[in-house]
Amino acid sequence: MIDEESRGKDRAVNDVLTYMMGFEDRVRVVLVQPKHEAWLCIGLGFDKIKCRKQPEDVLRYNKGNYEKRYLAEWANNVDIGKLRNEPDFQDYLDALNWLLKDP
């Protein structure tokens, strides 16, 4: 799973596959749109529109800072109910299920 990070779908996927040379036939890439941080931000109860535009800024403002090292800790406080009605989050869950079922 990777974020697009404004690179565009093809470039983001190719960036991953570059590191997996020789194993491309065994790699499955799931591209996450929006960034993981946007869902984290929404799941923590912050403004959806702002979270989708600049999640890092919203997290920084509401949490006092923003560093990737805190993301896993903050994820423990996500209210999954706030994400269930987000179509792109459902797509994400579907992708996870696809990965689990893929041989």
Coordinates of N, CA and C in Angstrom, one line a residue:
M1 N 0.8 -1.2 0.0 CA 0.0 0.0 0.0 C 0.9 1.2 0.0
I2 N 0.6 2.1 -0.9 CA 1.3 3.4 -1.0 C 0.4 4.5 -1.2
D3 N 0.8 5.7 -0.8 CA 0.1 6.9 -1.1 C 0.5 7.4 -2.5
E4 N -0.4 8.1 -3.2 CA 0.0 8.7 -4.5 C 1.0 9.8 -4.2
E5 N 0.8 10.6 -3.2 CA 1.7 11.7 -2.8 C 1.9 12.7 -4.0
S6 N 0.8 12.9 -4.7 CA 0.8 13.9 -5.9 C 1.7 13.5 -7.0
R7 N 2.1 12.2 -7.1 CA 3.0 11.8 -8.1 C 2.3 11.3 -9.4
G8 N 1.0 11.0 -9.2 CA 0.3 10.4 -10.3 C 0.3 8.9 -10.1
K9 N -0.7 8.2 -10.6 CA -0.9 6.8 -10.4 C 0.3 6.0 -11.0
D10 N 0.6 6.2 -12.2 CA 1.6 5.4 -12.9 C 3.0 5.6 -12.3
R11 N 3.3 6.8 -12.0 CA 4.6 7.1 -11.4 C 4.7 6.5 -10.0
A12 N 3.7 6.6 -9.2 CA 3.7 6.0 -7.8 C 3.9 4.5 -7.9
V13 N 3.1 3.8 -8.8 CA 3.3 2.4 -8.9 C 4.6 2.0 -9.4
N14 N 5.1 2.7 -10.4 CA 6.5 2.4 -11.0 C 7.6 2.7 -9.9
D15 N 7.4 3.6 -9.1 CA 8.4 3.8 -8.0 C 8.5 2.6 -7.1
V16 N 7.4 2.0 -6.8 CA 7.4 0.7 -6.0 C 8.0 -0.4 -6.8
L17 N 7.6 -0.6 -8.0 CA 8.1 -1.7 -8.8 C 9.6 -1.6 -9.1
T18 N 10.1 -0.4 -9.1 CA 11.6 -0.2 -9.3 C 12.3 -0.9 -8.2
Y19 N 11.8 -0.8 -7.0 CA 12.5 -1.4 -5.9 C 12.3 -2.9 -5.8
M20 N 11.3 -3.4 -6.6 CA 11.0 -4.8 -6.6 C 11.5 -5.6 -7.8
M21 N 12.4 -5.0 -8.5 CA 12.9 -5.6 -9.8 C 13.2 -7.1 -9.5
G22 N 12.7 -7.9 -10.4 CA 12.9 -9.3 -10.3 C 11.8 -10.1 -9.6
F23 N 11.0 -9.3 -8.9 CA 9.8 -9.9 -8.2 C 8.5 -9.3 -8.6
E24 N 8.5 -8.6 -9.7 CA 7.3 -7.9 -10.2 C 6.1 -8.8 -10.3
D25 N 6.3 -10.1 -10.7 CA 5.2 -11.0 -10.9 C 4.6 -11.4 -9.6
R26 N 5.3 -11.1 -8.4 CA 4.8 -11.5 -7.1 C 4.4 -10.3 -6.3
V27 N 4.4 -9.1 -6.9 CA 4.1 -7.9 -6.1 C 2.7 -7.4 -6.5
R28 N 1.9 -7.0 -5.5 CA 0.6 -6.4 -5.8 C 0.7 -5.0 -5.2
V29 N 0.4 -4.0 -5.9 CA 0.5 -2.6 -5.5 C -0.9 -2.1 -5.4
V30 N -1.2 -1.5 -4.2 CA -2.5 -0.9 -4.0 C -2.2 0.6 -3.7
L31 N -2.7 1.4 -4.6 CA -2.5 2.9 -4.5 C -3.7 3.5 -3.7
V32 N -3.3 4.2 -2.7 CA -4.3 4.8 -1.8 C -4.5 6.3 -2.2
Q33 N -5.7 6.6 -2.4 CA -6.1 8.0 -2.7 C -7.3 8.3 -1.8
P34 N -7.3 9.2 -0.9 CA -6.3 10.2 -0.7 C -5.2 9.6 0.2
K35 N -4.3 10.4 0.7 CA -3.3 10.0 1.5 C -3.8 9.3 2.8
H36 N -3.1 8.4 3.3 CA -3.5 7.8 4.6 C -3.8 8.8 5.7
E37 N -3.0 9.9 5.7 CA -3.2 10.9 6.7 C -4.6 11.6 6.6
A38 N -5.2 11.6 5.4 CA -6.5 12.2 5.3 C -7.5 11.3 6.0
W39 N -7.4 10.0 5.9 CA -8.4 9.2 6.6 C -8.1 9.2 8.1
L40 N -6.9 9.3 8.5 CA -6.5 9.4 9.9 C -7.2 10.7 10.5
C41 N -7.0 11.7 9.8 CA -7.5 13.0 10.2 C -9.1 13.0 10.3
I42 N -9.7 12.4 9.3 CA -11.2 12.3 9.4 C -11.6 11.4 10.5
G43 N -10.9 10.2 10.6 CA -11.2 9.3 11.7 C -11.0 9.8 13.1
L44 N -10.2 10.8 13.2 CA -10.0 11.5 14.5 C -11.0 12.5 14.8
G45 N -11.9 12.8 13.8 CA -13.0 13.7 14.0 C -12.8 15.1 13.5
F46 N -11.8 15.3 12.8 CA -11.5 16.7 12.3 C -12.3 17.0 11.0
D47 N -12.4 18.2 10.6 CA -13.1 18.6 9.4 C -12.8 17.8 8.1
K48 N -13.7 17.2 7.6 CA -13.5 16.3 6.4 C -12.9 17.1 5.2
I49 N -13.4 18.2 4.9 CA -13.0 19.0 3.7 C -11.5 19.4 3.9
K50 N -11.2 19.9 5.1 CA -9.9 20.3 5.4 C -8.9 19.1 5.4
C51 N -9.4 18.0 6.0 CA -8.6 16.8 6.0 C -8.2 16.3 4.7
R52 N -9.1 16.4 3.7 CA -8.9 15.9 2.4 C -7.9 16.9 1.6
K53 N -7.9 18.1 1.9 CA -7.1 19.1 1.2 C -5.6 19.1 1.8
Q54 N -5.5 19.3 3.1 CA -4.2 19.4 3.8 C -4.2 18.7 5.1
P55 N -4.3 17.4 5.1 CA -4.4 16.6 6.4 C -3.2 16.9 7.3
E56 N -2.0 17.1 6.8 CA -0.9 17.3 7.7 C -1.1 18.6 8.5
D57 N -1.6 19.7 7.8 CA -1.8 20.9 8.4 C -2.9 20.8 9.5
V58 N -4.0 20.1 9.2 CA -5.0 19.9 10.2 C -4.5 19.1 11.4
L59 N -3.7 18.1 11.2 CA -3.2 17.3 12.3 C -2.2 18.2 13.1
R60 N -1.4 18.9 12.4 CA -0.4 19.8 13.1 C -1.2 20.8 14.0
Y61 N -2.2 21.4 13.5 CA -3.0 22.4 14.2 C -3.7 21.7 15.4
N62 N -4.3 20.6 15.2 CA -5.1 20.0 16.3 C -4.3 19.1 17.2
K63 N -3.2 18.6 16.8 CA -2.4 17.7 17.7 C -1.1 18.4 18.2
G64 N -0.9 19.6 17.7 CA 0.2 20.4 18.2 C 1.5 20.1 17.5
N65 N 1.5 19.1 16.6 CA 2.7 18.9 15.7 C 2.2 17.9 14.7
Y66 N 3.1 17.6 13.7 CA 2.9 16.6 12.7 C 4.2 16.0 12.4
E67 N 4.4 14.7 12.7 CA 5.5 13.9 12.3 C 5.0 12.5 12.0
K68 N 5.5 11.9 11.0 CA 5.0 10.6 10.6 C 5.2 9.6 11.7
R69 N 6.1 9.8 12.6 CA 6.3 8.8 13.7 C 5.2 8.7 14.6
Y70 N 4.3 9.7 14.7 CA 3.1 9.7 15.5 C 1.9 9.0 14.9
L71 N 1.9 8.8 13.6 CA 0.7 8.3 12.9 C 0.2 7.0 13.5
A72 N 1.0 6.0 13.8 CA 0.5 4.8 14.3 C -0.1 5.0 15.7
E73 N 0.5 5.8 16.5 CA -0.1 6.1 17.8 C -1.4 6.7 17.7
W74 N -1.6 7.7 16.8 CA -2.8 8.4 16.6 C -3.9 7.5 16.0
A75 N -3.5 6.5 15.2 CA -4.4 5.6 14.6 C -5.2 4.8 15.6
N76 N -4.6 4.6 16.8 CA -5.3 3.9 17.9 C -6.6 4.6 18.3
N77 N -6.7 5.9 18.0 CA -7.8 6.7 18.5 C -8.8 7.0 17.3
V78 N -8.6 6.4 16.2 CA -9.5 6.6 15.1 C -10.9 6.0 15.4
D79 N -11.9 6.7 15.1 CA -13.3 6.2 15.1 C -13.6 5.7 13.7
I80 N -13.6 4.4 13.6 CA -13.8 3.8 12.2 C -15.2 4.2 11.7
G81 N -16.1 4.4 12.6 CA -17.5 4.8 12.2 C -17.5 6.1 11.4
K82 N -16.5 7.0 11.6 CA -16.4 8.2 10.9 C -15.9 8.0 9.4
L83 N -15.4 6.8 9.2 CA -14.8 6.5 7.9 C -15.7 5.6 7.0
R84 N -16.6 4.9 7.7 CA -17.4 3.9 7.0 C -18.2 4.4 5.8
N85 N -18.6 5.7 5.8 CA -19.4 6.2 4.7 C -18.6 7.0 3.7
E86 N -17.3 6.8 3.8 CA -16.3 7.5 2.9 C -16.1 6.4 1.7
P87 N -16.6 6.7 0.5 CA -16.4 5.7 -0.6 C -15.0 5.3 -0.8
D88 N -14.1 6.2 -0.8 CA -12.7 5.8 -1.0 C -12.1 5.0 0.1
F89 N -12.6 5.1 1.3 CA -12.2 4.2 2.4 C -12.7 2.8 2.2
Q90 N -14.0 2.7 1.7 CA -14.5 1.4 1.4 C -13.7 0.8 0.2
D91 N -13.3 1.5 -0.7 CA -12.4 1.0 -1.8 C -11.1 0.4 -1.2
Y92 N -10.6 1.1 -0.2 CA -9.4 0.7 0.5 C -9.6 -0.6 1.2
L93 N -10.7 -0.8 1.9 CA -11.1 -2.0 2.6 C -11.2 -3.1 1.5
D94 N -11.8 -2.8 0.4 CA -12.0 -3.8 -0.6 C -10.6 -4.3 -1.2
A95 N -9.7 -3.3 -1.3 CA -8.3 -3.7 -1.7 C -7.6 -4.5 -0.7
L96 N -7.8 -4.3 0.5 CA -7.2 -5.1 1.6 C -7.7 -6.5 1.5
N97 N -9.0 -6.7 1.3 CA -9.6 -8.0 1.1 C -9.1 -8.7 -0.1
W98 N -8.9 -7.9 -1.2 CA -8.3 -8.5 -2.4 C -6.9 -9.1 -2.1
L99 N -6.1 -8.3 -1.4 CA -4.8 -8.7 -1.1 C -4.8 -10.0 -0.2
L100 N -5.7 -10.0 0.7 CA -5.8 -11.2 1.6 C -6.2 -12.5 0.8
K101 N -7.0 -12.3 -0.2 CA -7.4 -13.5 -1.0 C -6.5 -13.8 -2.1
D102 N -5.6 -12.9 -2.5 CA -4.7 -13.2 -3.6 C -3.6 -14.2 -3.3
P103 N -3.5 -15.2 -4.1 CA -2.5 -16.3 -3.8 C -1.1 -15.8 -3.8

